[in-house]
Coordinates of C-alpha atoms in Angstrom, one line a residue:
Chain A
M786 CA -43.1 -7.9 -10.5
I787 CA -42.6 -11.5 -9.4
Q788 CA -45.7 -13.2 -8.0
P789 CA -45.1 -14.4 -4.5
L790 CA -44.6 -18.1 -4.4
T791 CA -47.6 -20.0 -3.0
M792 CA -47.0 -23.1 -1.0
P793 CA -48.1 -26.2 -2.8
E794 CA -50.8 -28.3 -1.2
Q795 CA -49.4 -30.6 1.4
G796 CA -50.8 -33.4 3.5
Y797 CA -49.8 -31.6 6.7
T798 CA -50.1 -28.2 8.3
L799 CA -47.2 -26.2 9.6
T800 CA -47.2 -25.4 13.3
P801 CA -48.1 -21.7 13.7
K802 CA -45.3 -19.6 15.0
E803 CA -47.0 -18.6 18.3
D804 CA -47.1 -22.3 19.4
A805 CA -43.5 -22.9 18.4
I806 CA -41.2 -24.5 20.9
E807 CA -39.4 -21.9 23.0
T808 CA -35.9 -21.6 21.6
Q809 CA -32.6 -20.2 22.8
M810 CA -30.4 -17.6 21.4
L811 CA -27.4 -19.0 19.6
E812 CA -24.1 -17.4 20.0
V813 CA -21.8 -17.9 17.0
S814 CA -18.2 -17.0 16.8
M815 CA -17.5 -16.0 13.3
G816 CA -13.8 -15.8 12.5
P817 CA -11.0 -15.1 12.9
H818 CA -10.4 -17.0 9.7
H819 CA -13.8 -16.8 8.2
P820 CA -13.6 -16.2 4.4
S821 CA -15.9 -13.2 4.4
T822 CA -14.6 -11.4 7.5
H823 CA -11.9 -9.5 5.5
G824 CA -8.9 -10.8 7.4
V825 CA -8.2 -12.0 10.9
F826 CA -11.3 -10.5 12.5
R827 CA -13.8 -12.2 14.8
M828 CA -17.4 -11.4 15.4
D829 CA -19.3 -12.8 18.3
V830 CA -22.8 -12.9 16.9
V831 CA -25.9 -13.7 19.0
L832 CA -28.6 -15.1 16.7
D833 CA -32.3 -15.6 17.1
G834 CA -33.0 -17.9 14.3
E835 CA -31.2 -16.1 11.5
E836 CA -31.6 -12.7 12.9
V837 CA -28.8 -10.9 14.5
R838 CA -29.6 -9.7 18.1
R839 CA -26.2 -8.8 19.3
L840 CA -22.8 -8.4 17.6
K841 CA -19.4 -7.9 19.2
P842 CA -16.4 -7.3 17.0
V843 CA -13.3 -8.9 18.5
L844 CA -10.1 -7.2 17.4
G845 CA -6.4 -7.6 17.9
Y846 CA -5.4 -10.7 16.0
L847 CA -3.1 -8.6 13.8
H848 CA -1.7 -6.3 16.4
R849 CA 1.8 -5.4 15.5
N850 CA 2.6 -2.7 18.1
H851 CA 2.9 -0.1 15.4
E852 CA 2.7 3.0 17.7
Q853 CA 5.2 1.8 20.2
L854 CA 7.6 0.7 17.5
A855 CA 7.4 4.1 15.9
E856 CA 8.3 5.7 19.3
K857 CA 11.4 3.6 19.4
M858 CA 12.5 4.5 15.9
N859 CA 13.7 7.8 14.3
W860 CA 11.2 9.9 12.4
L861 CA 12.1 8.5 9.0
G862 CA 12.1 4.9 10.1
S863 CA 8.4 4.6 10.6
I864 CA 7.4 5.6 7.1
P865 CA 7.8 2.1 5.8
F866 CA 5.7 0.8 8.7
T867 CA 2.9 3.2 7.8
D868 CA 2.7 1.4 4.5
R869 CA 1.7 -1.7 6.4
L870 CA -1.2 0.0 8.2
D871 CA -3.7 -0.1 5.4
Y872 CA -1.9 -2.1 2.9
F873 CA -4.2 -1.2 0.1
C874 CA -3.5 2.5 0.4
S875 CA 0.2 2.8 1.4
M876 CA 0.5 6.1 -0.5
T877 CA -2.1 7.9 1.5
N878 CA -0.7 6.5 4.7
N879 CA 2.7 7.9 3.9
W880 CA 1.2 11.2 3.1
A881 CA -0.8 11.5 6.3
Y882 CA 2.3 10.8 8.4
C883 CA 4.5 13.1 6.3
L884 CA 1.9 15.8 6.6
A885 CA 1.9 15.5 10.4
V886 CA 5.6 15.8 10.6
E887 CA 5.8 18.6 8.1
Q888 CA 3.2 20.6 10.2
L889 CA 5.3 19.9 13.3
A890 CA 8.6 20.8 11.7
G891 CA 7.3 23.6 9.5
I892 CA 8.6 22.2 6.3
K893 CA 7.4 23.7 3.0
V894 CA 6.6 21.2 0.3
P895 CA 7.5 22.2 -3.2
E896 CA 4.8 22.6 -5.8
R897 CA 5.7 19.6 -7.9
A898 CA 5.8 17.3 -4.9
E899 CA 2.3 18.4 -3.9
Y900 CA 1.0 17.5 -7.4
I901 CA 2.7 14.2 -7.3
R902 CA 1.2 13.5 -3.9
V903 CA -2.3 14.3 -5.1
I904 CA -1.9 12.1 -8.1
M905 CA -0.7 9.2 -6.0
A906 CA -3.4 9.7 -3.4
E907 CA -6.2 9.8 -6.0
L908 CA -4.8 6.8 -7.8
T909 CA -4.9 5.0 -4.5
R910 CA -8.4 6.1 -4.0
L911 CA -9.4 4.7 -7.4
Q912 CA -7.9 1.3 -6.7
N913 CA -9.2 1.1 -3.2
H914 CA -12.7 2.0 -4.1
S915 CA -12.8 -0.4 -7.1
C916 CA -11.5 -3.2 -5.0
Q917 CA -13.9 -2.4 -2.3
A918 CA -16.8 -2.8 -4.7
G919 CA -15.3 -6.1 -5.7
F920 CA -15.0 -7.2 -2.1
L921 CA -18.6 -6.1 -1.3
L922 CA -19.8 -8.2 -4.2
S923 CA -17.8 -11.1 -2.9
D924 CA -19.6 -10.8 0.4
T925 CA -22.9 -10.9 -1.3
G926 CA -21.9 -14.1 -2.9
A927 CA -20.5 -13.1 -6.3
W928 CA -17.3 -14.9 -5.6
G929 CA -14.5 -13.7 -7.8
T930 CA -16.0 -12.2 -10.9
P931 CA -16.4 -8.5 -10.0
L932 CA -13.4 -8.7 -7.7
L933 CA -11.2 -9.8 -10.6
Y934 CA -12.5 -7.0 -12.8
A935 CA -11.5 -4.6 -10.1
F936 CA -8.1 -6.3 -9.7
R937 CA -7.5 -6.1 -13.4
E938 CA -7.7 -2.3 -13.2
R939 CA -5.8 -2.2 -9.9
E940 CA -2.9 -4.0 -11.6
K941 CA -2.5 -1.0 -13.9
I942 CA -2.3 1.4 -11.0
L943 CA 0.1 -0.8 -9.1
D944 CA 2.3 -0.9 -12.2
L945 CA 2.4 2.9 -12.1
F946 CA 3.2 2.7 -8.4
E947 CA 6.0 0.3 -9.1
A948 CA 7.5 2.4 -11.9
A949 CA 7.5 5.5 -9.6
S950 CA 8.4 4.1 -6.2
G951 CA 9.9 0.7 -6.8
A952 CA 7.3 -1.4 -5.0
R953 CA 3.7 -2.3 -5.9
M954 CA 2.1 -2.2 -2.5
M955 CA 4.6 -1.2 0.2
C956 CA 5.6 1.9 -1.7
N957 CA 7.4 3.9 0.9
Y958 CA 7.3 6.8 -1.5
M959 CA 6.7 10.0 0.4
R960 CA 9.4 11.8 2.4
F961 CA 9.3 14.8 4.7
G962 CA 9.1 17.7 2.3
G963 CA 8.4 15.8 -0.9
V964 CA 8.6 12.5 -2.5
R965 CA 11.5 10.1 -2.7
A966 CA 11.9 10.0 -6.5
D967 CA 10.6 12.3 -9.1
V968 CA 8.4 11.0 -11.8
D969 CA 9.5 11.4 -15.4
D970 CA 7.4 12.3 -18.5
D971 CA 7.0 8.7 -19.5
W972 CA 5.5 8.0 -16.2
L973 CA 3.1 10.9 -16.5
A974 CA 2.1 9.8 -20.0
A975 CA 1.4 6.3 -18.7
A976 CA -0.6 7.7 -15.8
R977 CA -2.6 9.9 -18.2
K978 CA -3.4 6.8 -20.3
V979 CA -4.6 4.9 -17.2
V980 CA -6.7 7.8 -16.0
E981 CA -8.2 8.3 -19.5
N982 CA -9.3 4.7 -19.6
Y983 CA -10.6 4.6 -16.1
P984 CA -14.1 6.0 -16.7
C985 CA -14.6 3.2 -19.2
F986 CA -13.8 0.7 -16.5
I987 CA -16.2 2.4 -14.0
D988 CA -18.9 2.2 -16.7
E989 CA -18.2 -1.4 -17.2
L990 CA -18.2 -2.1 -13.5
E991 CA -21.5 -0.3 -13.2
A992 CA -23.0 -2.3 -16.1
L993 CA -21.8 -5.4 -14.4
I994 CA -23.2 -4.8 -11.0
T995 CA -25.0 -1.6 -10.3
G996 CA -28.3 -2.5 -11.9
N997 CA -28.1 -6.1 -10.8
E998 CA -31.4 -7.0 -9.1
I999 CA -29.7 -9.4 -6.7
L1000 CA -27.4 -6.7 -5.6
L1001 CA -30.2 -4.2 -5.1
A1002 CA -32.2 -6.7 -3.1
R1003 CA -29.2 -7.5 -0.9
T1004 CA -28.1 -4.0 -0.3
Q1005 CA -31.0 -1.6 -0.4
K1006 CA -32.4 -0.7 3.0
I1007 CA -29.8 -3.0 4.7
G1008 CA -27.6 -1.7 7.4
I1009 CA -29.0 1.8 7.5
L1010 CA -26.7 4.2 9.4
P1011 CA -28.7 7.3 10.4
R1012 CA -27.1 10.7 10.0
E1013 CA -27.0 11.6 13.7
L1014 CA -25.6 8.3 14.7
A1015 CA -22.9 8.6 12.1
I1016 CA -21.9 12.0 13.4
N1017 CA -22.0 10.9 17.0
A1018 CA -19.9 7.8 16.4
S1019 CA -17.3 10.0 14.5
I1020 CA -17.6 8.0 11.4
T1021 CA -15.7 9.5 8.5
G1022 CA -15.1 8.9 4.8
P1023 CA -17.5 7.5 2.3
M1024 CA -19.5 5.9 5.1
L1025 CA -20.3 9.3 6.6
R1026 CA -21.1 10.8 3.2
A1027 CA -23.4 8.0 2.4
S1028 CA -25.4 9.0 5.4
G1029 CA -25.8 12.4 3.9
V1030 CA -23.2 14.5 5.8
D1031 CA -21.2 16.8 3.7
Y1032 CA -17.8 16.3 5.3
D1033 CA -14.7 15.8 3.2
I1034 CA -11.4 16.7 4.6
R1035 CA -10.1 17.6 1.1
K1036 CA -12.8 20.3 1.2
V1037 CA -12.6 21.2 4.9
D1038 CA -8.8 21.4 5.4
R1039 CA -7.8 22.0 1.8
Y1040 CA -4.5 20.4 2.5
G1041 CA -2.0 20.1 -0.3
I1042 CA -3.4 21.6 -3.4
Y1043 CA -6.9 20.4 -3.0
G1044 CA -8.1 24.0 -2.6
R1045 CA -7.2 24.7 -6.2
L1046 CA -8.8 21.6 -7.7
D1047 CA -12.4 21.4 -8.9
F1048 CA -14.3 18.5 -7.7
R1049 CA -17.6 17.7 -6.0
V1050 CA -18.4 15.6 -2.9
P1051 CA -21.1 12.9 -3.6
L1052 CA -23.6 12.3 -0.8
G1053 CA -26.0 9.5 -0.1
E1054 CA -29.5 9.9 1.1
V1055 CA -30.5 6.7 2.9
G1056 CA -27.2 5.6 4.4
D1057 CA -27.7 1.9 3.6
V1058 CA -25.2 -0.5 2.0
Y1059 CA -26.2 0.5 -1.5
D1060 CA -25.5 4.2 -0.8
R1061 CA -22.2 3.4 0.6
Y1062 CA -21.4 1.4 -2.5
Y1063 CA -22.6 4.0 -4.9
V1064 CA -21.0 6.9 -3.1
R1065 CA -17.7 5.2 -3.7
I1066 CA -18.5 4.8 -7.4
L1067 CA -19.3 8.5 -7.7
E1068 CA -16.1 9.3 -5.7
M1069 CA -14.1 7.4 -8.3
R1070 CA -15.6 9.6 -11.0
E1071 CA -14.6 12.7 -9.0
S1072 CA -11.1 11.3 -8.5
V1073 CA -10.7 10.9 -12.2
K1074 CA -11.6 14.6 -12.6
I1075 CA -9.0 15.5 -9.9
L1076 CA -6.4 13.4 -11.6
Q1077 CA -7.0 14.9 -15.0
Q1078 CA -6.5 18.4 -13.5
A1079 CA -3.4 17.4 -11.6
L1080 CA -1.9 15.6 -14.5
R1081 CA -2.6 18.6 -16.8
D1082 CA -1.2 21.3 -14.4
I1083 CA 1.8 19.5 -12.9
P1084 CA 4.6 22.0 -12.9
E1085 CA 8.3 21.5 -13.3
G1086 CA 10.6 22.0 -10.3
P1087 CA 12.1 20.1 -7.5
S1088 CA 10.2 17.2 -6.0
D1089 CA 11.9 17.4 -2.7
A1090 CA 12.5 20.1 -0.1
G1091 CA 15.9 18.7 0.6
V1092 CA 15.2 17.6 4.2
K1093 CA 18.2 15.7 5.6
M1094 CA 17.5 12.1 6.2
R1095 CA 19.9 11.3 9.0
N1096 CA 19.6 13.0 12.5
F1097 CA 16.4 14.6 11.4
K1098 CA 15.0 16.5 14.4
V1099 CA 11.6 18.0 15.0
P1100 CA 11.0 21.0 17.2
V1101 CA 9.3 20.4 20.6
G1102 CA 5.5 20.4 20.3
D1103 CA 2.6 18.3 19.1
G1104 CA 0.8 18.2 15.9
Y1105 CA -2.0 16.4 14.2
G1106 CA -1.9 15.8 10.5
R1107 CA -5.0 14.4 8.8
I1108 CA -6.0 13.6 5.3
E1109 CA -9.0 12.2 3.6
G1110 CA -7.9 8.7 3.0
P1111 CA -9.9 6.3 0.9
K1112 CA -11.4 4.8 4.0
G1113 CA -11.9 8.0 6.0
E1114 CA -10.0 10.5 8.1
L1115 CA -6.5 9.2 8.6
G1116 CA -4.7 11.2 11.2
F1117 CA -1.4 11.0 12.9
Y1118 CA -1.0 12.7 16.3
L1119 CA 2.6 13.2 17.1
V1120 CA 4.3 14.7 20.1
S1121 CA 7.9 15.7 19.8
D1122 CA 10.4 16.3 22.6
G1123 CA 12.9 17.7 20.2
S1124 CA 14.9 14.5 19.7
T1125 CA 15.3 12.2 16.7
R1126 CA 12.3 10.1 17.5
P1127 CA 8.7 10.8 18.4
Y1128 CA 7.8 11.0 22.0
R1129 CA 4.2 9.9 21.3
Y1130 CA 2.8 8.6 18.1
H1131 CA -0.8 7.9 17.7
V1132 CA -2.7 6.8 14.6
R1133 CA -6.3 7.7 14.1
A1134 CA -7.3 4.9 11.9
P1135 CA -10.5 5.2 9.9
S1136 CA -11.2 1.5 9.6
F1137 CA -11.0 1.1 13.3
I1138 CA -13.4 3.9 14.2
N1139 CA -15.8 3.0 11.4
L1140 CA -15.9 -0.5 12.7
T1141 CA -17.2 0.5 16.1
I1142 CA -20.6 1.2 14.7
L1143 CA -21.0 -2.3 13.2
E1144 CA -23.4 -3.6 15.8
D1145 CA -25.8 -0.8 15.5
M1146 CA -26.1 -1.4 11.7
C1147 CA -26.4 -5.2 11.9
V1148 CA -28.9 -5.7 14.7
G1149 CA -32.3 -6.8 13.3
H1150 CA -30.9 -8.0 10.0
K1151 CA -30.1 -11.5 8.9
L1152 CA -26.7 -13.1 9.5
A1153 CA -26.0 -13.1 5.8
D1154 CA -26.7 -9.3 5.8
A1155 CA -24.1 -8.8 8.5
M1156 CA -21.4 -10.0 6.1
V1157 CA -22.6 -7.5 3.5
I1158 CA -22.7 -4.7 6.0
L1159 CA -19.2 -5.6 7.2
G1160 CA -18.1 -5.5 3.5
S1161 CA -19.6 -2.0 3.1
V1162 CA -17.7 -0.6 6.0
D1163 CA -14.5 -1.2 4.0
I1164 CA -12.1 -2.2 6.7
V1165 CA -8.5 -3.4 6.4
L1166 CA -7.4 -5.3 9.5
G1167 CA -3.9 -4.0 9.3
E1168 CA -5.2 -0.6 10.1
V1169 CA -7.8 -1.8 12.6
D1170 CA -5.3 -3.6 14.8
R1171 CA -2.1 -1.6 14.0
Chain B
M756 CA -38.1 -5.7 -16.9
L757 CA -36.9 -7.7 -13.9
G758 CA -33.6 -9.4 -14.7
N759 CA -32.5 -6.7 -17.1
G760 CA -29.7 -5.7 -14.8
M761 CA -28.5 -9.2 -14.6
I762 CA -28.6 -9.6 -18.3
Q763 CA -26.6 -6.4 -18.7
G764 CA -24.0 -7.8 -16.3
L765 CA -23.8 -11.1 -18.2
L766 CA -23.3 -9.2 -21.4
V767 CA -20.3 -7.5 -19.9
T768 CA -18.8 -10.9 -19.0
A769 CA -19.6 -12.3 -22.5
R770 CA -18.0 -9.3 -24.2
N771 CA -14.8 -9.7 -22.2
L772 CA -14.7 -13.4 -22.9
L773 CA -15.2 -13.0 -26.6
R774 CA -12.8 -10.1 -26.9
S775 CA -10.1 -12.1 -25.2
Y776 CA -9.9 -14.2 -28.3
F777 CA -9.1 -11.2 -30.5
D778 CA -7.7 -8.5 -28.4
P779 CA -4.4 -9.3 -26.5
E780 CA -5.2 -6.3 -24.2
C781 CA -7.9 -8.5 -22.6
L782 CA -5.5 -11.2 -21.6
T783 CA -4.3 -9.7 -18.4
T784 CA -2.4 -12.7 -17.0
I785 CA 0.9 -14.3 -18.0
Q786 CA 2.1 -17.8 -17.7
Y787 CA 4.5 -17.0 -14.9
P788 CA 7.3 -19.5 -14.6
E789 CA 7.6 -19.7 -18.4
E790 CA 7.3 -16.0 -19.1
R791 CA 8.2 -13.1 -16.8
R792 CA 7.3 -9.5 -17.1
T793 CA 10.2 -7.1 -17.4
L794 CA 10.5 -5.2 -14.2
P795 CA 10.5 -1.4 -14.3
E796 CA 13.9 0.2 -13.7
N797 CA 13.0 1.5 -10.3
S798 CA 11.7 -1.8 -9.1
R799 CA 13.4 -2.9 -5.9
C800 CA 13.7 -6.0 -3.9
F801 CA 16.5 -6.8 -1.4
P802 CA 19.7 -4.9 -0.8
F803 CA 23.1 -6.0 -2.0
L804 CA 26.6 -4.6 -1.7
V805 CA 28.3 -3.0 -4.7
Y806 CA 32.0 -3.5 -5.5
D807 CA 34.1 -1.9 -8.2
G808 CA 36.2 -4.3 -10.3
T809 CA 37.2 -7.0 -7.9
P810 CA 35.2 -8.1 -4.8
D811 CA 38.1 -6.9 -2.6
N812 CA 37.4 -3.4 -3.8
L813 CA 34.0 -3.0 -2.2
R814 CA 32.6 0.5 -1.6
C815 CA 31.4 -0.2 1.9
V816 CA 33.5 1.4 4.6
A817 CA 31.7 -0.2 7.6
C818 CA 30.4 3.1 8.8
K819 CA 27.3 1.3 10.2
I820 CA 24.9 4.1 9.2
C821 CA 22.6 1.6 7.4
E822 CA 22.8 -0.6 10.5
Q823 CA 21.5 2.2 12.7
E824 CA 18.9 3.5 10.3
C825 CA 17.5 0.1 9.2
P826 CA 13.9 0.1 10.5
P827 CA 13.6 -3.6 11.1
Q828 CA 17.2 -3.9 12.3
C829 CA 18.2 -6.6 9.9
I830 CA 21.7 -5.5 9.1
Y831 CA 24.7 -6.6 11.2
I832 CA 28.2 -5.2 10.6
E833 CA 31.6 -5.8 12.1
V834 CA 34.6 -3.6 11.2
E835 CA 37.7 -5.4 10.0
R836 CA 40.8 -4.8 12.1
D837 CA 44.3 -4.8 10.9
A838 CA 46.0 -8.1 11.8
K839 CA 49.2 -6.5 13.1
T840 CA 48.1 -3.2 14.7
G841 CA 44.6 -4.0 15.6
K842 CA 43.4 -0.7 14.3
P843 CA 40.1 -0.7 12.4
V844 CA 40.4 -0.8 8.6
R845 CA 37.6 0.9 6.6
R846 CA 36.1 -2.3 5.5
P847 CA 33.5 -4.7 6.9
R848 CA 34.7 -8.0 8.3
V849 CA 31.2 -9.2 8.7
F850 CA 28.2 -7.8 6.8
D851 CA 25.1 -9.8 7.3
I852 CA 21.6 -9.0 6.1
D853 CA 18.7 -11.2 7.2
Y854 CA 16.5 -11.3 4.1
S855 CA 13.7 -12.9 6.2
V856 CA 13.6 -9.8 8.3
C857 CA 14.3 -7.2 5.6
M858 CA 11.2 -5.4 4.4
Q859 CA 12.6 -3.9 1.3
C860 CA 12.1 -0.3 2.3
Q861 CA 15.3 1.0 0.6
I862 CA 16.2 3.2 3.5
C863 CA 19.6 1.6 3.8
A864 CA 20.3 2.5 0.2
E865 CA 19.1 6.0 0.7
V866 CA 21.1 6.9 3.7
C867 CA 24.4 5.3 2.5
P868 CA 26.8 8.2 1.9
F869 CA 29.2 5.9 -0.1
D870 CA 26.6 4.5 -2.5
A871 CA 27.7 1.1 -1.3
I872 CA 24.4 -0.6 -0.7
K873 CA 21.8 -0.8 -3.5
M874 CA 18.6 -2.6 -4.1
D875 CA 18.5 -5.8 -6.1
Q876 CA 15.7 -7.1 -8.3
I877 CA 15.9 -10.8 -7.6
Y878 CA 12.5 -11.8 -6.2
E879 CA 12.6 -15.6 -6.6
L880 CA 14.2 -16.4 -3.3
S881 CA 11.8 -18.8 -1.7
G882 CA 13.5 -21.5 0.4
T883 CA 12.7 -24.2 2.9
D884 CA 15.0 -23.2 5.7
R885 CA 13.2 -21.0 8.2
F886 CA 16.2 -20.4 10.4
G887 CA 19.2 -18.8 8.8
G888 CA 18.4 -19.8 5.3
M889 CA 17.8 -16.2 4.3
L890 CA 20.7 -14.8 6.3
M891 CA 23.0 -13.4 3.6
N892 CA 26.6 -12.9 4.5
K893 CA 29.1 -10.6 2.9
G894 CA 30.0 -13.0 0.1
A895 CA 26.4 -13.6 -0.9
L896 CA 25.7 -9.9 -0.9
L897 CA 28.6 -8.7 -3.0
K898 CA 27.7 -7.9 -6.5
S899 CA 29.6 -6.0 -9.2
N900 CA 29.0 -2.4 -10.4
E901 CA 28.2 -3.8 -13.8
Y902 CA 25.4 -5.9 -12.4
Y903 CA 24.1 -2.7 -10.8
H904 CA 24.3 -0.9 -14.1
Q905 CA 22.3 -3.7 -15.8
M906 CA 19.5 -3.3 -13.3
H907 CA 19.2 0.4 -12.7
P908 CA 21.1 2.0 -15.6
T909 CA 19.9 5.6 -15.0
E910 CA 20.5 5.6 -11.3
A911 CA 23.9 3.8 -11.7
N912 CA 25.1 6.4 -14.2
E913 CA 24.1 9.2 -11.8
V914 CA 26.0 7.4 -9.0
D915 CA 29.1 6.9 -11.1
A916 CA 29.1 10.5 -12.1
R917 CA 28.8 11.6 -8.5
L918 CA 31.5 9.3 -7.3
S919 CA 34.0 10.3 -10.0
Q920 CA 33.3 14.0 -9.2
S921 CA 34.0 13.4 -5.5
K922 CA 37.1 11.4 -6.4
K923 CA 38.4 14.3 -8.5
K924 CA 37.7 16.7 -5.6
A925 CA 39.5 14.4 -3.2
S926 CA 42.5 13.5 -5.4
P927 CA 44.5 16.8 -5.6
P928 CA 45.5 17.0 -2.0
A929 CA 47.5 13.8 -2.0
A930 CA 45.2 10.9 -1.5
K931 CA 45.1 9.7 2.1
P932 CA 46.2 6.2 2.8
A933 CA 43.1 5.4 4.7
A934 CA 41.0 6.1 1.7
A935 CA 42.9 3.6 -0.4
P936 CA 40.6 0.6 0.0
I937 CA 37.7 2.5 -1.4
T938 CA 39.3 3.9 -4.5
L939 CA 36.6 4.1 -7.0
Q940 CA 36.7 3.9 -10.7
S941 CA 34.3 5.8 -12.8
A942 CA 34.6 3.7 -15.9
P943 CA 34.1 0.0 -15.2
P944 CA 37.1 -2.1 -15.9
P945 CA 37.2 -3.9 -19.2
R946 CA 36.7 -7.5 -18.1
P947 CA 33.0 -8.2 -18.1
T948 CA 32.7 -11.1 -15.6
P949 CA 35.0 -10.9 -12.6
S950 CA 36.1 -14.3 -11.6
A951 CA 35.4 -13.9 -8.0
P952 CA 35.1 -16.4 -5.1
P953 CA 31.9 -15.0 -3.7
S954 CA 28.6 -14.5 -5.6
P955 CA 26.6 -17.7 -5.2
S956 CA 23.9 -16.2 -7.4
V957 CA 25.4 -13.5 -9.6
P958 CA 24.8 -14.5 -13.2
P959 CA 24.6 -11.2 -14.9
T960 CA 20.9 -11.3 -16.0
P961 CA 18.6 -9.9 -13.3
P962 CA 15.8 -12.6 -13.2
V963 CA 17.8 -15.4 -11.8
P964 CA 16.1 -18.7 -10.9
P965 CA 16.8 -19.6 -7.3
K966 CA 19.2 -22.2 -6.3
S967 CA 17.3 -25.2 -5.0
D968 CA 19.3 -25.2 -1.7
V969 CA 18.6 -21.6 -0.9

């Protein structure tokens, strides 16, 4: 234990706090270009000294009219735009949209395509969570170092994405009823190598930061999200599981082939920033397990159901497709009037809904903690503003 | 012991630093303008137009499917008309792609039924002109089939096989005159570098340094 510092003898006495001059609250507008606000995001923070009393997230700086654009475009045309929602996880965004359309149109996805989709989604989860740990550490003040460790591993996964889909971030890889291009054996071998080495990286990352006393002091008992509040605010994803709620759409819906895969859902106990960080680390380990199974069992066969690309029409009706994205439940609500374009198109973006609870977590903490809490929410502004 | 975790973290950093002197695996960056990584075969950038043999013999028939399907609407096509009769010829008179709008999604290449538009791999295209500097006209977009073969060999061979098959199927019932401008050759003609008027940036190697005026 460190002995508490004692004030050295001074020639004056400090004014006791009760007699302090009456002060005013200070309203600070943080952002929209603050280096630790994760993009163009603004927070109106009301401060009492250094303590946060009120916090209002201000959104919309990156609004791109995604939903309206998709309603003016044919069904296929909005797949590349879903890449740009959460630009870290374009593969899962593609999947969620394709899943919604496939439910609506009743398209059966071939087995091999399902496996490829699971592989891509779990690789996305790996790179998203490792980068999120890096960004969280950046917010606590460890500028660069852990983030670059995460980015080093992310590069390997992005190389895989590039070899399979042609692009590193804006993959545009999934299609209705399958994937755009089949992966070959060389790609699978490369993916196996990356997945084999990934636990080493997770160990390294944990040795680098998990036991770090500064990290523990900055994250434990900070930004506690109680279980009931998390459920009421419809928080999803690792944030919800860090609060101790066992809710993973991969287990609940068993979409794709997740029903056949063996993995566990890590849960937190306290629901603070540290739990949110560590749940993600544990999820990465589970993702590695899923990847090993999927890469072992991937069958031969077609990677596409042969859905026509032009004049693709969807029967009248509405459907909601959701997947467990790395950030939470990513859902697409689509209404079709039987034409070549959606009548209504709505995105349930996990970043946006997880962000609504920010004030409840930040009130009572220091301003510097508000940054760490924001970092632990894991938002991407492309998805928040759409 | 307090500080143990920090020391563990510093050890990780030290290990990586020291290993980088011995293990090339640890050197993850490259000196970019001097050395470039080889792109994977599937890698894509902006679209271009494929021609067989000579630039007059382009595969595009100006059907405008890519123009309709392009999500950001960055393609503009006008059909060429016969000078005497005024009837449309199956060839584009204007084919513009605005690279500053294009988002490299590859949908134009996927929907093209004639395999006429494919994805390039040139990524060094930065320029200083915001307005129109990236607007590529037909001449700038035309690139040879050999160039396509160099970039995406597997895909190009599949395309060639498919095209020669469809040509065989089409040829027995006396070739229609309208199909004449798009006659396709399965085997590329012997001359390696077509001396063509267009192609401002078509040296055969894929990583081409950009022109300073682009």
